[in-house]
Coordinates of C-alpha atoms in Angstrom, one line a residue:
M25 CA 4.0 3.3 -4.6
L26 CA 3.0 0.7 -2.1
S27 CA 4.2 -2.9 -2.6
P28 CA 1.5 -5.6 -3.2
A29 CA 2.2 -7.0 0.3
R30 CA 1.8 -3.6 2.0
T31 CA -1.4 -2.8 0.0
A32 CA -2.9 -6.2 1.1
L33 CA -2.0 -5.5 4.7
L34 CA -3.4 -2.0 4.7
R35 CA -6.6 -3.3 3.0
A36 CA -6.9 -6.0 5.7
S37 CA -6.4 -3.4 8.4
T38 CA -9.0 -1.1 7.0
A39 CA -11.5 -3.9 6.7
R40 CA -10.9 -4.8 10.3
H41 CA -11.5 -1.3 11.5
S42 CA -14.6 -0.9 9.3
A43 CA -16.0 -4.2 10.8
L44 CA -15.2 -3.0 14.3
R45 CA -17.1 0.3 13.7
A46 CA -20.0 -1.6 12.3
T47 CA -20.2 -3.9 15.3
M48 CA -20.1 -1.0 17.7
Q49 CA -23.2 0.7 16.2
P50 CA -26.2 0.4 18.6
F51 CA -28.9 -1.9 17.5
S52 CA -32.1 -0.1 16.4
T53 CA -35.5 -1.4 17.7
S54 CA -36.2 -2.8 14.2
H55 CA -33.0 -4.8 14.3
R56 CA -33.7 -6.2 17.7
L57 CA -37.4 -6.9 17.3
G58 CA -38.0 -6.9 13.6
S59 CA -40.1 -4.1 11.9
S60 CA -43.9 -4.4 12.2
R61 CA -46.1 -4.7 9.1
P62 CA -49.5 -3.2 9.0
D63 CA -51.1 -6.6 9.5
G64 CA -49.2 -7.0 12.8
T65 CA -46.8 -9.6 11.5
Q66 CA -43.0 -9.3 11.9
D67 CA -40.7 -8.6 9.0
N68 CA -37.4 -10.3 9.9
H69 CA -35.7 -9.2 6.7
K70 CA -36.0 -12.5 5.0
G71 CA -34.0 -12.7 1.8
S72 CA -31.2 -10.5 3.1
A73 CA -29.1 -13.6 3.8
S74 CA -28.5 -16.7 1.8
A75 CA -30.9 -19.5 2.3
D76 CA -28.0 -21.8 2.8
E77 CA -26.3 -19.6 5.5
P78 CA -26.5 -21.2 8.9
K79 CA -28.6 -19.3 11.4
R80 CA -26.7 -18.2 14.6
T81 CA -28.3 -18.0 18.0
L82 CA -28.0 -14.7 19.9
P83 CA -25.1 -16.1 22.1
Q84 CA -23.3 -17.3 18.9
K85 CA -23.7 -13.8 17.3
A86 CA -22.4 -12.1 20.4
S87 CA -19.4 -14.5 20.6
H88 CA -18.6 -13.9 16.9
I89 CA -18.7 -10.1 17.4
V90 CA -16.4 -10.3 20.4
R91 CA -13.9 -12.5 18.5
S92 CA -14.0 -10.1 15.6
I93 CA -13.3 -7.1 17.8
L94 CA -10.5 -8.8 19.8
H95 CA -8.8 -10.8 17.1
G96 CA -10.2 -9.6 13.7
S97 CA -11.9 -11.8 11.1
E98 CA -10.3 -15.1 10.1
Q99 CA -9.5 -13.6 6.7
V100 CA -7.9 -10.5 8.2
R101 CA -5.8 -12.6 10.6
Q102 CA -4.6 -14.8 7.9
E103 CA -3.6 -11.9 5.6
T104 CA -1.8 -10.2 8.5
K105 CA 0.0 -13.4 9.4
D106 CA 1.1 -13.9 5.8
T107 CA 2.3 -10.4 5.1
L108 CA 3.2 -8.4 8.2
S109 CA 6.8 -9.6 8.6
K110 CA 7.3 -9.5 4.8
V111 CA 6.2 -5.9 4.7
L112 CA 8.1 -4.6 7.7
A113 CA 11.3 -6.6 7.8
R114 CA 14.4 -6.3 5.7
G115 CA 14.4 -10.1 5.5
K116 CA 18.1 -10.5 5.2
Y117 CA 19.1 -11.3 8.8
V118 CA 17.8 -12.4 12.2
H119 CA 19.0 -10.5 15.2
E120 CA 19.2 -11.5 18.9
L121 CA 19.1 -9.1 21.8
S122 CA 20.8 -10.6 24.8
T123 CA 20.4 -8.9 28.1
H124 CA 22.6 -9.9 31.1
R125 CA 22.0 -8.5 34.6
V126 CA 25.3 -8.8 36.4
K127 CA 25.6 -9.1 40.2
P128 CA 26.9 -5.9 41.8
G129 CA 30.7 -5.9 42.0
C130 CA 31.1 -8.6 39.4
M131 CA 31.1 -6.5 36.2
D132 CA 34.9 -6.4 35.7
E133 CA 35.1 -10.2 36.0
Y134 CA 32.1 -10.6 33.7
K135 CA 33.6 -8.3 31.0
A136 CA 36.9 -10.2 31.1
I137 CA 35.1 -13.5 30.4
V138 CA 32.9 -12.2 27.5
A139 CA 36.0 -10.4 26.0
E140 CA 37.4 -13.9 25.5
L141 CA 34.2 -15.8 24.8
Y142 CA 32.4 -13.5 22.2
P143 CA 35.4 -12.9 19.9
L144 CA 35.9 -16.7 20.0
I145 CA 32.3 -17.2 18.8
V146 CA 32.8 -14.7 16.0
R147 CA 36.0 -16.4 14.8
N148 CA 34.5 -19.9 14.8
H149 CA 31.1 -19.0 13.3
S150 CA 31.7 -16.1 10.9
P151 CA 30.2 -15.1 8.5
R152 CA 27.0 -16.9 9.6
V153 CA 27.2 -15.2 13.0
K154 CA 28.3 -11.7 13.7
L155 CA 28.4 -9.6 16.9
V156 CA 26.8 -6.2 16.1
G157 CA 27.8 -4.8 19.5
S158 CA 28.3 -5.3 23.2
W159 CA 27.7 -2.5 25.7
E160 CA 27.6 -1.9 29.5
T161 CA 24.7 0.3 30.7
D162 CA 25.9 3.6 32.1
I163 CA 22.5 5.2 32.8
G164 CA 19.3 3.2 33.2
D165 CA 19.4 -0.4 34.3
L166 CA 22.8 -0.5 36.0
D167 CA 25.0 -3.6 36.2
T168 CA 23.5 -4.7 32.9
A169 CA 25.3 -5.8 29.7
I170 CA 23.6 -5.6 26.3
H171 CA 24.7 -7.7 23.3
V172 CA 23.2 -7.7 19.8
W173 CA 24.0 -10.7 17.5
E174 CA 23.3 -11.0 13.8
Y175 CA 22.6 -14.4 12.1
Q176 CA 22.2 -15.2 8.4
G177 CA 18.6 -16.3 8.9
Y178 CA 16.9 -18.7 11.2
P179 CA 18.9 -21.8 9.9
A180 CA 22.1 -20.0 10.9
L181 CA 20.6 -19.2 14.3
S182 CA 19.6 -22.8 15.0
R183 CA 22.9 -24.2 13.7
A184 CA 24.8 -21.8 15.9
Y185 CA 22.9 -22.8 19.0
S186 CA 23.6 -26.5 18.3
E187 CA 27.3 -25.8 17.8
Y188 CA 27.6 -23.7 20.9
R189 CA 26.3 -26.6 23.0
A190 CA 28.9 -29.0 21.4
D191 CA 31.8 -26.6 21.8
S192 CA 33.9 -27.4 24.9
A193 CA 35.6 -24.0 25.0
Y194 CA 32.3 -22.2 24.8
T195 CA 30.6 -24.3 27.5
E196 CA 33.6 -23.8 29.8
L197 CA 33.6 -20.0 29.5
H198 CA 29.8 -19.9 29.7
R199 CA 29.9 -22.0 32.9
K200 CA 32.2 -19.3 34.4
L201 CA 29.7 -16.6 33.5
Q202 CA 26.7 -18.1 35.3
P203 CA 27.7 -17.4 38.9
L204 CA 28.2 -13.7 38.0
L205 CA 24.6 -13.2 36.7
R206 CA 21.4 -12.3 38.4
D207 CA 19.4 -13.2 35.3
R208 CA 19.6 -13.1 31.5
K209 CA 17.1 -12.7 28.7
S210 CA 17.1 -13.4 25.0
Q211 CA 14.9 -11.9 22.3
I212 CA 14.8 -12.7 18.6
M213 CA 14.2 -9.7 16.4
L214 CA 14.0 -8.6 12.8
E215 CA 15.4 -5.3 11.5
F216 CA 13.0 -2.8 9.9
Q217 CA 13.2 -2.6 6.1
F218 CA 13.8 1.2 6.1
W219 CA 16.4 1.1 8.9
P220 CA 19.3 -1.4 8.3
T221 CA 21.8 -2.2 11.0
H222 CA 24.9 0.0 10.8
P223 CA 28.1 -1.9 9.8
P224 CA 31.1 -2.0 12.2
V225 CA 32.4 1.5 13.1
A226 CA 34.5 3.1 15.8
K227 CA 32.7 6.4 16.6
G228 CA 33.4 6.7 20.3
G229 CA 31.0 8.5 22.6
V230 CA 27.9 6.9 24.0
Y231 CA 25.1 4.7 22.6
E232 CA 21.4 4.9 23.5
L233 CA 19.0 2.0 23.2
R234 CA 15.4 3.1 23.3
S235 CA 12.9 0.3 23.9
Y236 CA 9.2 0.6 23.3
T237 CA 6.4 -1.8 24.2
L238 CA 3.6 -1.1 21.8
K239 CA -0.1 -1.8 22.0
S240 CA -1.1 -5.0 20.2
G241 CA -1.8 -4.4 16.5
T242 CA -0.1 -1.1 16.2
L243 CA 3.3 -2.2 14.7
L244 CA 2.4 -1.3 11.1
E245 CA 1.3 2.2 12.1
W246 CA 4.5 2.6 14.1
E247 CA 6.5 1.6 11.0
Q248 CA 4.7 4.0 8.7
N249 CA 5.3 7.0 11.0
W250 CA 8.9 6.1 11.7
R251 CA 9.7 5.9 8.0
V252 CA 9.2 9.6 8.0
G253 CA 10.7 10.2 11.4
V254 CA 14.0 8.5 10.8
E255 CA 14.5 10.6 7.7
C256 CA 14.1 13.7 9.8
R257 CA 16.6 12.5 12.4
K258 CA 19.2 11.5 9.7
H259 CA 19.7 15.2 9.0
H260 CA 21.3 15.5 12.5
E261 CA 22.6 12.0 13.4
V262 CA 23.2 8.5 12.0
P263 CA 20.7 5.9 13.1
M264 CA 22.5 2.7 14.2
G265 CA 19.8 0.1 14.1
A266 CA 16.1 -0.6 14.7
W267 CA 14.4 -4.0 15.3
F268 CA 11.0 -5.4 16.2
S269 CA 10.6 -8.6 18.3
Q270 CA 9.6 -12.0 17.0
L271 CA 10.4 -14.4 19.9
G272 CA 10.6 -13.7 23.6
S273 CA 8.9 -10.5 24.8
L274 CA 6.5 -9.5 22.0
N275 CA 5.1 -6.1 20.7
Q276 CA 8.5 -4.5 21.4
V277 CA 10.6 -2.2 19.2
H278 CA 14.2 -1.1 19.9
H279 CA 16.0 1.9 18.4
L280 CA 19.8 2.2 18.6
W281 CA 21.5 5.7 18.4
Q282 CA 25.0 7.0 18.8
Y283 CA 26.1 10.4 20.1
P284 CA 29.5 11.9 20.8
D285 CA 28.3 12.9 24.3
L286 CA 25.1 13.7 26.2
Q287 CA 25.3 17.4 25.5
L288 CA 25.3 16.8 21.7
R289 CA 22.5 14.2 22.2
K290 CA 20.4 17.0 23.7
E291 CA 21.2 19.4 20.9
V292 CA 20.5 17.0 18.0
R293 CA 17.2 15.9 19.6
E294 CA 16.1 19.5 20.0
A295 CA 17.2 20.3 16.4
A296 CA 15.0 17.5 15.1
W297 CA 11.9 19.5 16.1
S298 CA 12.6 22.0 13.3
E299 CA 12.3 19.3 10.7
N300 CA 9.0 18.9 8.8
G301 CA 7.5 15.6 9.8
W302 CA 9.2 15.0 13.1
P303 CA 6.5 16.6 15.3
E304 CA 3.9 14.6 13.5
T305 CA 5.9 11.4 14.0
V306 CA 5.9 12.0 17.8
L307 CA 2.3 13.0 17.9
N308 CA 1.2 9.9 16.0
T309 CA 3.3 7.3 17.8
V310 CA 3.0 8.4 21.4
P311 CA -0.6 7.0 21.6
L312 CA 0.7 3.6 20.4
I313 CA 3.1 3.1 23.3
Q314 CA 2.3 1.1 26.5
K315 CA 5.8 1.5 28.0
M316 CA 9.2 2.8 27.1
S317 CA 12.7 2.9 28.5
S318 CA 16.1 4.4 27.6
R319 CA 19.6 3.1 28.3
I320 CA 22.8 5.1 27.9
M321 CA 25.5 2.6 27.1
L322 CA 29.3 2.4 26.8
P323 CA 30.7 0.0 24.2
M324 CA 33.0 -2.8 25.3
P325 CA 36.5 -2.9 23.7
F326 CA 35.6 -5.9 21.4
S327 CA 32.3 -4.4 20.3
S328 CA 31.9 -4.0 16.5
L329 CA 30.0 -0.7 17.1
K330 CA 32.1 1.4 19.5

């Protein structure tokens, strides 16, 4: 049974699509000009609207229709704002995806510094701050390091940022990192309710981070389909984590997987097609994607997932 929040959001989404279909219907001659009475006067459908309702000019009506199509009605937007994160997110943690692009030839020096810096952060700020994992990209965006952090909510995130800036050991090591980087990005995410982040484990092998940029307004549909899809994949592999972006680059989803090696990755992905529900998951979610990428990554020695 759907939760009240999910029901409200689905109702709002249905209302928005119904309104969109209605606004896209072509105007009939009677709607544009009014239907003609036998005496030649025009029937402008008086009484169909409240006498107190303000009349809109044609440009105002056109503007209202365009806003509804692009952004939805005020009611739908408010319901979506109030319920979307509550419906989709587990609500327990806030996660940060930190991406560092390292200058060619500097990766060994970079890894030596973060191997000292990141365990220091965990020791000083646990349990409010945890390092889910740190990886070096092996296939995909090369000379790139990926780090996923876990915070006990936004207050813990804000507090950690403030304490980092006041920590002399942190600032000194961070200063040493800067000349080694081409650029860095931070993205704040929430984990999906149906796909909690895997606890620390040493499995070896390789990790894959699959990143999707979705069309605006399709996150709920993505979540509904992947609730089924991840159950199909669980029969063949253990999902490690899935998040959707809240700050930074938006409309993005990240899925984290682990495989003993690339050959077994191929085999388990092929085996998933025999599961009822997996072909439908792919069929239904591919049209929602604007862009996607895959990184094969190797865990760093201090990573919690490795």
